[in-house]
Amino acid sequence: MTALASPAPRAIGLETVGMTKIFGPLTALDDVSVKVAPGSFHALLGENGAGKSTLVKCIMGFYQPTRGAVMVDGREVQIPNPKAARDLGIGMVYQHFTLVPSLTATENLVIARADVPSVIDWKKERARLDELFDRMPFRVPLDVPVSALAAGEKQKLEILKQLYLDQRFLILDEPTSVLTPQEADEILGLLRGMTERGDLTILMISHKFREVTQFADDVTVLRKGAFVGSAPAKSLTVGEMSRMMIGDMKLRERAARQSFEDKPVVLELAGVFADDDEGLKAVEAVSLKVRSGEIVGIAGVSGNGQSELIETLSGQRPLADGRFFVKGEPYEPERGKMARFKVFGFQEEPLRNAAVPRMSVAENLAFRTFDQPPIAKGWGWLSPGPMRARARELIASYRVKTPGPDEPIQNLSGGNVQRAILARELSSEVDVLVVANPCFGLDFASIAEIRGQIMDQRNRGAAVLLVSEDLDEILELSDRIAVMSEGKITYVANAAETDRTTIGQYMAGHH
Amino acid sequence: MEDTGLVTVLLAMLAGAIRVSTPFMFVALGECLTEKSGRINLGLEGTLVFGAMAAYATSFLTGSPWLGVIVAGLSGSLFGALHGAICRLKGVNDIAIGIAMMLFGTGLAFFFGKAYIQPVAPHLPSIALGFWTDNPNLAKALEINPLFLIGIALAVLLWWALANTRMGLILRTTGDSAPAALALGINVDLVRFLATAFGGFLAGIGGAFLSLYYPGSWTEGLSSGQGLMAVALVIFSRWNPLACVGAALLFGAAGALGPALQSIGISRGYHFFNAAPYLLTLIIMILTTSPTRSLKGAPGELSITK
């Protein structure tokens, strides 16, 4: 094929030069220069708060950099707003979906266009879409409201939207966080194919080393707002990448797993049913037994009933049918029984699920104990003295970084809020621990700390039910693994006897 | 005897449905549009009352009832615009502002309307669509105000426009997901401002119907909560403009029940039957909502569904 016959590569290259962004006293981005070659698949690695989002928001025109410039195909460009980025062919797929739930896929695609006609001829638009989709590696149902699509389909639609808009530089913000491993591999593989053909350039924010080593050409690592290094993905090991991300910080050692024999069943879920907010069945006939000294991990793609299940266990959602038993006795999630059976738990987004944001750290720490001596003196009076003293102890022993026990808990960082909740839930004797996505959005040090605490409780004999959308977390912690799909437990196996592929297939509902 | 009584009641209810439903219809369509953009305007009751006063005063002063309708609409859009403008400020709750606007609108209407309680203003004409029948009751029932027909046409137009126009899609996007709308470069505040202003325009026209056609005079007790019931009506019709028309007719018919029964001599429980629309509101809200279910079809950005 001659150079004339083949079309010019459509992919564009992009470069940031000395990008710096300062918010008041905080330098979110410090002199970052990244070069993304046209037609390459570039991964951007870093911890939460490392500046990845700030960098891409500067590229997308959401923020104006304090210093520095963006170059597209070697020319410096001005990107005063997201529309300017779009006009340059730079598109972004966000971690949170930007589709409109009540509109159909077709409507979502058409509204995203810059030149929507004032009266829309749906027949014509459909014909155009069908023609486009014939050239695309994947399809989605076009005529149902997006709210009815599965997470994987939504993610595909987000990517299709960018391609429909003819964007040739795609920024993907943790695009696979809601997908099964197979779906992730499929989508990333297809996108990788498009970069290899020179149709597309990709900059992907990720923290999954597996995806980075498998799909990316190059890797750039940021840490605390600064550029650490760029290298071909093939030249780095996972260990080197993680050292680049976290620096020389010492992480808590992984707790050893003690082995137990024939421990009794402590927590039992018997035929549990629950409805979602729409009144539709969300949890169907879930039966599980968790033994003392055992972590049972429930894997699943988000939105398959896991959060509803956890809400029934924590008393936030009524049971439609079924029962819980703790140590053979019926258990309803009420305050008295929680205390009697020593049932504790923590969830993702603790500020929403486990804390009152405007109350002080001390008050939040006393939620389990405020109605018992020494805090409750009788006659309904509380004693702030013992409450604060207890809070100080917990703050010290769980290393919660707070200006003091009287600080509103919402002023703490995510990791410290979770640590405070951990202190509240784990500081007394625990027989049952219910945990959901405990490390969502936290940094490495906090993640290591929290996973270590969960393992400690297991080793001390607690029965732990862990729900997580992070399969790595499930694989790391669990003794037994269950998979939840469309509200049902579809698979249970000992952790030693299963693998990522099998679990992934059950997560996707193919089995 | 029994039969004619029943026919009379049904005819009176049909007539009532057509007559009484128009203000419900306009307020509900306006509220529907506002809520589709993701905001609730509870102030439409005040807008309705002020619109009634403005229409009556204009009709009395200029002699043109249609000019009155337009003035009522414009004053309504000013109220809507004020609500929209206040709600775009940070930390403002649209429901609280709505209640304030309701009190503000009625208060202002009473203040300016004192002078117009006595005088008689020219009314809106009606179209006699019952010319073909000998039955005087039916003929009376089919005397239809053009605003009723305009309201139905408007509902069809809105229903079509929400699905098939750029503005319709932008409105639904804004109401369902503000982050998505922002990512598309839509000016969310502007869309909501305009939707609230237009909702106010329609509510004002609904008020004009009250004072210029039925009941057809300006008094301080003119509205009996139509503006508030219309909010319930929008929820009942699941944010669908066509269903709003049906719901308005149903509420109108319920409102006509008391007078209709009285017309055939059943006056026992008159006040009870007059309360039918309120009871209906209550019953419908209980039947169509549930503590364990979120409302289907509700725009995702509404403060009551978030």
PDB file of N, CA, C and O in Angstrom, chain A residues 240-304:
ATOM      1  N   GLU A 240       7.924  -1.977  40.605  1.00  0.00           N
ATOM      2  CA  GLU A 240       8.525  -0.667  40.315  1.00  0.00           C
ATOM      3  C   GLU A 240       7.455   0.407  40.186  1.00  0.00           C
ATOM      4  O   GLU A 240       7.611   1.521  40.688  1.00  0.00           O
ATOM      5  N   MET A 241       6.345   0.038  39.510  1.00  0.00           N
ATOM      6  CA  MET A 241       5.270   1.019  39.346  1.00  0.00           C
ATOM      7  C   MET A 241       4.706   1.428  40.695  1.00  0.00           C
ATOM      8  O   MET A 241       4.485   2.608  40.955  1.00  0.00           O
ATOM      9  N   SER A 242       4.474   0.432  41.579  1.00  0.00           N
ATOM     10  CA  SER A 242       3.846   0.810  42.846  1.00  0.00           C
ATOM     11  C   SER A 242       4.826   1.603  43.695  1.00  0.00           C
ATOM     12  O   SER A 242       4.427   2.511  44.409  1.00  0.00           O
ATOM     13  N   ARG A 243       6.135   1.307  43.590  1.00  0.00           N
ATOM     14  CA  ARG A 243       7.104   2.123  44.331  1.00  0.00           C
ATOM     15  C   ARG A 243       7.105   3.554  43.803  1.00  0.00           C
ATOM     16  O   ARG A 243       7.183   4.507  44.570  1.00  0.00           O
ATOM     17  N   MET A 244       6.967   3.702  42.472  1.00  0.00           N
ATOM     18  CA  MET A 244       6.920   5.057  41.921  1.00  0.00           C
ATOM     19  C   MET A 244       5.676   5.796  42.441  1.00  0.00           C
ATOM     20  O   MET A 244       5.702   6.995  42.692  1.00  0.00           O
ATOM     21  N   MET A 245       4.572   5.060  42.617  1.00  0.00           N
ATOM     22  CA  MET A 245       3.342   5.724  43.053  1.00  0.00           C
ATOM     23  C   MET A 245       3.375   6.146  44.502  1.00  0.00           C
ATOM     24  O   MET A 245       2.895   7.224  44.855  1.00  0.00           O
ATOM     25  N   ILE A 246       3.902   5.273  45.391  1.00  0.00           N
ATOM     26  CA  ILE A 246       3.786   5.595  46.810  1.00  0.00           C
ATOM     27  C   ILE A 246       5.084   6.073  47.427  1.00  0.00           C
ATOM     28  O   ILE A 246       5.106   6.478  48.576  1.00  0.00           O
ATOM     29  N   GLY A 247       6.189   6.051  46.667  1.00  0.00           N
ATOM     30  CA  GLY A 247       7.444   6.525  47.227  1.00  0.00           C
ATOM     31  C   GLY A 247       7.990   5.550  48.246  1.00  0.00           C
ATOM     32  O   GLY A 247       7.734   4.347  48.175  1.00  0.00           O
ATOM     33  N   ASP A 248       8.700   6.068  49.225  1.00  0.00           N
ATOM     34  CA  ASP A 248       9.368   5.191  50.184  1.00  0.00           C
ATOM     35  C   ASP A 248       8.527   4.902  51.403  1.00  0.00           C
ATOM     36  O   ASP A 248       9.025   4.385  52.396  1.00  0.00           O
ATOM     37  N   MET A 249       7.215   5.264  51.328  1.00  0.00           N
ATOM     38  CA  MET A 249       6.373   5.081  52.498  1.00  0.00           C
ATOM     39  C   MET A 249       6.308   3.607  52.893  1.00  0.00           C
ATOM     40  O   MET A 249       6.233   2.721  52.061  1.00  0.00           O
ATOM     41  N   LYS A 250       6.327   3.397  54.211  1.00  0.00           N
ATOM     42  CA  LYS A 250       6.209   2.029  54.719  1.00  0.00           C
ATOM     43  C   LYS A 250       4.730   1.667  54.816  1.00  0.00           C
ATOM     44  O   LYS A 250       3.950   2.360  55.460  1.00  0.00           O
ATOM     45  N   LEU A 251       4.317   0.606  54.170  1.00  0.00           N
ATOM     46  CA  LEU A 251       2.945   0.148  54.312  1.00  0.00           C
ATOM     47  C   LEU A 251       2.899  -0.891  55.419  1.00  0.00           C
ATOM     48  O   LEU A 251       3.880  -1.585  55.674  1.00  0.00           O
ATOM     49  N   ARG A 252       1.726  -0.982  56.042  1.00  0.00           N
ATOM     50  CA  ARG A 252       1.522  -1.994  57.051  1.00  0.00           C
ATOM     51  C   ARG A 252       1.685  -3.372  56.417  1.00  0.00           C
ATOM     52  O   ARG A 252       1.209  -3.636  55.323  1.00  0.00           O
ATOM     53  N   GLU A 253       2.403  -4.224  57.101  1.00  0.00           N
ATOM     54  CA  GLU A 253       2.596  -5.593  56.594  1.00  0.00           C
ATOM     55  C   GLU A 253       1.261  -6.300  56.485  1.00  0.00           C
ATOM     56  O   GLU A 253       0.369  -6.086  57.300  1.00  0.00           O
ATOM     57  N   ARG A 254       1.130  -7.141  55.490  1.00  0.00           N
ATOM     58  CA  ARG A 254      -0.105  -7.912  55.384  1.00  0.00           C
ATOM     59  C   ARG A 254      -0.181  -8.906  56.530  1.00  0.00           C
ATOM     60  O   ARG A 254       0.772  -9.646  56.791  1.00  0.00           O
ATOM     61  N   ALA A 255      -1.315  -8.885  57.207  1.00  0.00           N
ATOM     62  CA  ALA A 255      -1.465  -9.774  58.344  1.00  0.00           C
ATOM     63  C   ALA A 255      -1.491 -11.215  57.861  1.00  0.00           C
ATOM     64  O   ALA A 255      -2.074 -11.520  56.838  1.00  0.00           O
ATOM     65  N   ALA A 256      -0.868 -12.078  58.597  1.00  0.00           N
ATOM     66  CA  ALA A 256      -0.882 -13.490  58.218  1.00  0.00           C
ATOM     67  C   ALA A 256      -2.264 -14.053  58.488  1.00  0.00           C
ATOM     68  O   ALA A 256      -2.967 -13.592  59.384  1.00  0.00           O
ATOM     69  N   ARG A 257      -2.625 -15.027  57.683  1.00  0.00           N
ATOM     70  CA  ARG A 257      -3.933 -15.656  57.843  1.00  0.00           C
ATOM     71  C   ARG A 257      -3.782 -16.860  58.755  1.00  0.00           C
ATOM     72  O   ARG A 257      -3.089 -17.811  58.418  1.00  0.00           O
ATOM     73  N   GLN A 258      -4.403 -16.777  59.925  1.00  0.00           N
ATOM     74  CA  GLN A 258      -4.342 -17.929  60.824  1.00  0.00           C
ATOM     75  C   GLN A 258      -5.297 -18.991  60.319  1.00  0.00           C
ATOM     76  O   GLN A 258      -6.353 -18.665  59.796  1.00  0.00           O
ATOM     77  N   SER A 259      -4.941 -20.258  60.468  1.00  0.00           N
ATOM     78  CA  SER A 259      -5.906 -21.253  59.992  1.00  0.00           C
ATOM     79  C   SER A 259      -6.689 -21.831  61.163  1.00  0.00           C
ATOM     80  O   SER A 259      -6.159 -22.026  62.252  1.00  0.00           O
ATOM     81  N   PHE A 260      -7.963 -22.037  60.920  1.00  0.00           N
ATOM     82  CA  PHE A 260      -8.855 -22.581  61.941  1.00  0.00           C
ATOM     83  C   PHE A 260      -9.450 -23.875  61.430  1.00  0.00           C
ATOM     84  O   PHE A 260      -9.517 -24.103  60.237  1.00  0.00           O
ATOM     85  N   GLU A 261      -9.895 -24.683  62.364  1.00  0.00           N
ATOM     86  CA  GLU A 261     -10.580 -25.923  61.994  1.00  0.00           C
ATOM     87  C   GLU A 261     -11.967 -25.902  62.614  1.00  0.00           C
ATOM     88  O   GLU A 261     -12.112 -25.617  63.798  1.00  0.00           O
ATOM     89  N   ASP A 262     -12.978 -26.231  61.808  1.00  0.00           N
ATOM     90  CA  ASP A 262     -14.318 -26.494  62.336  1.00  0.00           C
ATOM     91  C   ASP A 262     -14.840 -25.466  63.318  1.00  0.00           C
ATOM     92  O   ASP A 262     -15.244 -25.789  64.428  1.00  0.00           O
ATOM     93  N   LYS A 263     -14.791 -24.257  62.921  1.00  0.00           N
ATOM     94  CA  LYS A 263     -15.358 -23.221  63.785  1.00  0.00           C
ATOM     95  C   LYS A 263     -16.877 -23.195  63.571  1.00  0.00           C
ATOM     96  O   LYS A 263     -17.368 -23.570  62.508  1.00  0.00           O
ATOM     97  N   PRO A 264     -17.629 -22.738  64.581  1.00  0.00           N
ATOM     98  CA  PRO A 264     -19.092 -22.739  64.432  1.00  0.00           C
ATOM     99  C   PRO A 264     -19.580 -21.621  63.485  1.00  0.00           C
ATOM    100  O   PRO A 264     -18.901 -20.611  63.316  1.00  0.00           O
ATOM    101  N   VAL A 265     -20.764 -21.844  62.905  1.00  0.00           N
ATOM    102  CA  VAL A 265     -21.394 -20.807  62.085  1.00  0.00           C
ATOM    103  C   VAL A 265     -21.876 -19.709  63.017  1.00  0.00           C
ATOM    104  O   VAL A 265     -22.541 -19.978  64.019  1.00  0.00           O
ATOM    105  N   VAL A 266     -21.526 -18.469  62.715  1.00  0.00           N
ATOM    106  CA  VAL A 266     -21.940 -17.365  63.568  1.00  0.00           C
ATOM    107  C   VAL A 266     -23.054 -16.558  62.898  1.00  0.00           C
ATOM    108  O   VAL A 266     -24.093 -16.300  63.476  1.00  0.00           O
ATOM    109  N   LEU A 267     -22.823 -16.169  61.648  1.00  0.00           N
ATOM    110  CA  LEU A 267     -23.827 -15.369  60.940  1.00  0.00           C
ATOM    111  C   LEU A 267     -24.467 -16.227  59.865  1.00  0.00           C
ATOM    112  O   LEU A 267     -23.773 -16.895  59.095  1.00  0.00           O
ATOM    113  N   GLU A 268     -25.799 -16.223  59.847  1.00  0.00           N
ATOM    114  CA  GLU A 268     -26.469 -16.965  58.799  1.00  0.00           C
ATOM    115  C   GLU A 268     -27.533 -16.096  58.147  1.00  0.00           C
ATOM    116  O   GLU A 268     -28.340 -15.468  58.821  1.00  0.00           O
ATOM    117  N   LEU A 269     -27.511 -16.037  56.822  1.00  0.00           N
ATOM    118  CA  LEU A 269     -28.562 -15.360  56.068  1.00  0.00           C
ATOM    119  C   LEU A 269     -29.427 -16.472  55.488  1.00  0.00           C
ATOM    120  O   LEU A 269     -28.916 -17.338  54.781  1.00  0.00           O
ATOM    121  N   ALA A 270     -30.724 -16.458  55.798  1.00  0.00           N
ATOM    122  CA  ALA A 270     -31.577 -17.548  55.355  1.00  0.00           C
ATOM    123  C   ALA A 270     -32.667 -17.020  54.438  1.00  0.00           C
ATOM    124  O   ALA A 270     -33.576 -16.321  54.875  1.00  0.00           O
ATOM    125  N   GLY A 271     -32.525 -17.307  53.161  1.00  0.00           N
ATOM    126  CA  GLY A 271     -33.555 -16.959  52.172  1.00  0.00           C
ATOM    127  C   GLY A 271     -33.937 -15.491  52.181  1.00  0.00           C
ATOM    128  O   GLY A 271     -35.103 -15.136  52.232  1.00  0.00           O
ATOM    129  N   VAL A 272     -32.929 -14.633  52.124  1.00  0.00           N
ATOM    130  CA  VAL A 272     -33.190 -13.198  52.251  1.00  0.00           C
ATOM    131  C   VAL A 272     -33.661 -12.600  50.925  1.00  0.00           C
ATOM    132  O   VAL A 272     -33.047 -12.799  49.883  1.00  0.00           O
ATOM    133  N   PHE A 273     -34.782 -11.879  50.983  1.00  0.00           N
ATOM    134  CA  PHE A 273     -35.300 -11.131  49.834  1.00  0.00           C
ATOM    135  C   PHE A 273     -35.379  -9.657  50.220  1.00  0.00           C
ATOM    136  O   PHE A 273     -35.695  -9.337  51.357  1.00  0.00           O
ATOM    137  N   ALA A 274     -35.118  -8.766  49.277  1.00  0.00           N
ATOM    138  CA  ALA A 274     -35.326  -7.341  49.530  1.00  0.00           C
ATOM    139  C   ALA A 274     -35.640  -6.639  48.220  1.00  0.00           C
ATOM    140  O   ALA A 274     -35.251  -7.104  47.143  1.00  0.00           O
ATOM    141  N   ASP A 275     -36.373  -5.533  48.331  1.00  0.00           N
ATOM    142  CA  ASP A 275     -36.734  -4.751  47.147  1.00  0.00           C
ATOM    143  C   ASP A 275     -35.859  -3.519  47.052  1.00  0.00           C
ATOM    144  O   ASP A 275     -35.382  -3.010  48.057  1.00  0.00           O
ATOM    145  N   ASP A 276     -35.684  -3.011  45.829  1.00  0.00           N
ATOM    146  CA  ASP A 276     -34.930  -1.767  45.677  1.00  0.00           C
ATOM    147  C   ASP A 276     -35.882  -0.572  45.796  1.00  0.00           C
ATOM    148  O   ASP A 276     -37.048  -0.723  46.115  1.00  0.00           O
ATOM    149  N   ASP A 277     -35.371   0.623  45.534  1.00  0.00           N
ATOM    150  CA  ASP A 277     -36.171   1.827  45.718  1.00  0.00           C
ATOM    151  C   ASP A 277     -37.353   1.892  44.762  1.00  0.00           C
ATOM    152  O   ASP A 277     -38.307   2.621  44.994  1.00  0.00           O
ATOM    153  N   GLU A 278     -37.273   1.164  43.667  1.00  0.00           N
ATOM    154  CA  GLU A 278     -38.379   1.174  42.710  1.00  0.00           C
ATOM    155  C   GLU A 278     -39.426   0.126  43.069  1.00  0.00           C
ATOM    156  O   GLU A 278     -40.424  -0.020  42.371  1.00  0.00           O
ATOM    157  N   GLY A 279     -39.167  -0.643  44.125  1.00  0.00           N
ATOM    158  CA  GLY A 279     -40.094  -1.703  44.484  1.00  0.00           C
ATOM    159  C   GLY A 279     -39.845  -2.988  43.718  1.00  0.00           C
ATOM    160  O   GLY A 279     -40.624  -3.926  43.799  1.00  0.00           O
ATOM    161  N   LEU A 280     -38.759  -3.023  42.956  1.00  0.00           N
ATOM    162  CA  LEU A 280     -38.428  -4.243  42.214  1.00  0.00           C
ATOM    163  C   LEU A 280     -37.528  -5.121  43.069  1.00  0.00           C
ATOM    164  O   LEU A 280     -36.809  -4.632  43.937  1.00  0.00           O
ATOM    165  N   LYS A 281     -37.546  -6.422  42.781  1.00  0.00           N
ATOM    166  CA  LYS A 281     -36.712  -7.346  43.539  1.00  0.00           C
ATOM    167  C   LYS A 281     -35.241  -7.012  43.325  1.00  0.00           C
ATOM    168  O   LYS A 281     -34.769  -6.973  42.201  1.00  0.00           O
ATOM    169  N   ALA A 282     -34.515  -6.783  44.408  1.00  0.00           N
ATOM    170  CA  ALA A 282     -33.090  -6.504  44.277  1.00  0.00           C
ATOM    171  C   ALA A 282     -32.262  -7.651  44.844  1.00  0.00           C
ATOM    172  O   ALA A 282     -31.180  -7.937  44.361  1.00  0.00           O
ATOM    173  N   VAL A 283     -32.770  -8.268  45.877  1.00  0.00           N
ATOM    174  CA  VAL A 283     -32.073  -9.395  46.491  1.00  0.00           C
ATOM    175  C   VAL A 283     -33.031 -10.570  46.490  1.00  0.00           C
ATOM    176  O   VAL A 283     -34.170 -10.440  46.933  1.00  0.00           O
ATOM    177  N   GLU A 284     -32.606 -11.701  45.961  1.00  0.00           N
ATOM    178  CA  GLU A 284     -33.505 -12.843  45.842  1.00  0.00           C
ATOM    179  C   GLU A 284     -32.889 -14.080  46.469  1.00  0.00           C
ATOM    180  O   GLU A 284     -31.845 -14.551  46.040  1.00  0.00           O
ATOM    181  N   ALA A 285     -33.553 -14.566  47.486  1.00  0.00           N
ATOM    182  CA  ALA A 285     -33.227 -15.859  48.070  1.00  0.00           C
ATOM    183  C   ALA A 285     -31.738 -16.020  48.366  1.00  0.00           C
ATOM    184  O   ALA A 285     -31.109 -16.989  47.970  1.00  0.00           O
ATOM    185  N   VAL A 286     -31.172 -15.040  49.047  1.00  0.00           N
ATOM    186  CA  VAL A 286     -29.758 -15.139  49.386  1.00  0.00           C
ATOM    187  C   VAL A 286     -29.601 -15.917  50.688  1.00  0.00           C
ATOM    188  O   VAL A 286     -30.155 -15.529  51.715  1.00  0.00           O
ATOM    189  N   SER A 287     -28.901 -17.024  50.633  1.00  0.00           N
ATOM    190  CA  SER A 287     -28.604 -17.794  51.831  1.00  0.00           C
ATOM    191  C   SER A 287     -27.102 -17.980  51.925  1.00  0.00           C
ATOM    192  O   SER A 287     -26.461 -18.406  50.965  1.00  0.00           O
ATOM    193  N   LEU A 288     -26.551 -17.627  53.067  1.00  0.00           N
ATOM    194  CA  LEU A 288     -25.096 -17.720  53.239  1.00  0.00           C
ATOM    195  C   LEU A 288     -24.812 -18.038  54.698  1.00  0.00           C
ATOM    196  O   LEU A 288     -25.557 -17.610  55.578  1.00  0.00           O
ATOM    197  N   LYS A 289     -23.756 -18.777  54.931  1.00  0.00           N
ATOM    198  CA  LYS A 289     -23.325 -19.001  56.301  1.00  0.00           C
ATOM    199  C   LYS A 289     -21.901 -18.497  56.446  1.00  0.00           C
ATOM    200  O   LYS A 289     -21.063 -18.766  55.584  1.00  0.00           O
ATOM    201  N   VAL A 290     -21.646 -17.759  57.515  1.00  0.00           N
ATOM    202  CA  VAL A 290     -20.288 -17.292  57.771  1.00  0.00           C
ATOM    203  C   VAL A 290     -19.854 -17.848  59.111  1.00  0.00           C
ATOM    204  O   VAL A 290     -20.514 -17.657  60.129  1.00  0.00           O
ATOM    205  N   ARG A 291     -18.736 -18.565  59.095  1.00  0.00           N
ATOM    206  CA  ARG A 291     -18.231 -19.166  60.317  1.00  0.00           C
ATOM    207  C   ARG A 291     -17.361 -18.198  61.084  1.00  0.00           C
ATOM    208  O   ARG A 291     -16.866 -17.217  60.530  1.00  0.00           O
ATOM    209  N   SER A 292     -17.170 -18.487  62.326  1.00  0.00           N
ATOM    210  CA  SER A 292     -16.235 -17.726  63.138  1.00  0.00           C
ATOM    211  C   SER A 292     -14.840 -17.869  62.525  1.00  0.00           C
ATOM    212  O   SER A 292     -14.459 -18.940  62.058  1.00  0.00           O
ATOM    213  N   GLY A 293     -14.091 -16.779  62.505  1.00  0.00           N
ATOM    214  CA  GLY A 293     -12.743 -16.842  61.946  1.00  0.00           C
ATOM    215  C   GLY A 293     -12.715 -17.039  60.450  1.00  0.00           C
ATOM    216  O   GLY A 293     -11.773 -17.615  59.912  1.00  0.00           O
ATOM    217  N   GLU A 294     -13.737 -16.536  59.782  1.00  0.00           N
ATOM    218  CA  GLU A 294     -13.797 -16.725  58.334  1.00  0.00           C
ATOM    219  C   GLU A 294     -14.224 -15.408  57.682  1.00  0.00           C
ATOM    220  O   GLU A 294     -15.085 -14.699  58.196  1.00  0.00           O
ATOM    221  N   ILE A 295     -13.607 -15.103  56.539  1.00  0.00           N
ATOM    222  CA  ILE A 295     -14.065 -13.957  55.753  1.00  0.00           C
ATOM    223  C   ILE A 295     -14.752 -14.506  54.515  1.00  0.00           C
ATOM    224  O   ILE A 295     -14.138 -15.241  53.737  1.00  0.00           O
ATOM    225  N   VAL A 296     -16.059 -14.198  54.374  1.00  0.00           N
ATOM    226  CA  VAL A 296     -16.756 -14.568  53.145  1.00  0.00           C
ATOM    227  C   VAL A 296     -16.871 -13.309  52.301  1.00  0.00           C
ATOM    228  O   VAL A 296     -17.449 -12.312  52.736  1.00  0.00           O
ATOM    229  N   GLY A 297     -16.283 -13.353  51.125  1.00  0.00           N
ATOM    230  CA  GLY A 297     -16.304 -12.188  50.247  1.00  0.00           C
ATOM    231  C   GLY A 297     -17.376 -12.340  49.186  1.00  0.00           C
ATOM    232  O   GLY A 297     -17.476 -13.391  48.565  1.00  0.00           O
ATOM    233  N   ILE A 298     -18.194 -11.314  49.014  1.00  0.00           N
ATOM    234  CA  ILE A 298     -19.195 -11.340  47.948  1.00  0.00           C
ATOM    235  C   ILE A 298     -18.709 -10.444  46.826  1.00  0.00           C
ATOM    236  O   ILE A 298     -18.630  -9.222  46.975  1.00  0.00           O
ATOM    237  N   ALA A 299     -18.387 -11.063  45.691  1.00  0.00           N
ATOM    238  CA  ALA A 299     -17.942 -10.295  44.539  1.00  0.00           C
ATOM    239  C   ALA A 299     -19.139 -10.013  43.653  1.00  0.00           C
ATOM    240  O   ALA A 299     -20.149 -10.709  43.720  1.00  0.00           O
ATOM    241  N   GLY A 300     -19.020  -9.013  42.803  1.00  0.00           N
ATOM    242  CA  GLY A 300     -20.113  -8.719  41.891  1.00  0.00           C
ATOM    243  C   GLY A 300     -19.926  -7.359  41.271  1.00  0.00           C
ATOM    244  O   GLY A 300     -19.233  -6.507  41.833  1.00  0.00           O
ATOM    245  N   VAL A 301     -20.527  -7.195  40.088  1.00  0.00           N
ATOM    246  CA  VAL A 301     -20.507  -5.887  39.459  1.00  0.00           C
ATOM    247  C   VAL A 301     -21.480  -5.001  40.227  1.00  0.00           C
ATOM    248  O   VAL A 301     -22.541  -5.455  40.629  1.00  0.00           O
ATOM    249  N   SER A 302     -21.103  -3.752  40.406  1.00  0.00           N
ATOM    250  CA  SER A 302     -21.932  -2.853  41.189  1.00  0.00           C
ATOM    251  C   SER A 302     -23.363  -2.829  40.637  1.00  0.00           C
ATOM    252  O   SER A 302     -23.589  -2.920  39.446  1.00  0.00           O
ATOM    253  N   GLY A 303     -24.332  -2.744  41.557  1.00  0.00           N
ATOM    254  CA  GLY A 303     -25.723  -2.681  41.120  1.00  0.00           C
ATOM    255  C   GLY A 303     -26.380  -4.028  40.932  1.00  0.00           C
ATOM    256  O   GLY A 303     -27.419  -4.128  40.301  1.00  0.00           O
ATOM    257  N   ASN A 304     -25.804  -5.093  41.474  1.00  0.00           N
ATOM    258  CA  ASN A 304     -26.433  -6.400  41.364  1.00  0.00           C
ATOM    259  C   ASN A 304     -27.078  -6.837  42.669  1.00  0.00           C
ATOM    260  O   ASN A 304     -27.268  -8.018  42.909  1.00  0.00           O
TER     261      ASN A 304
END
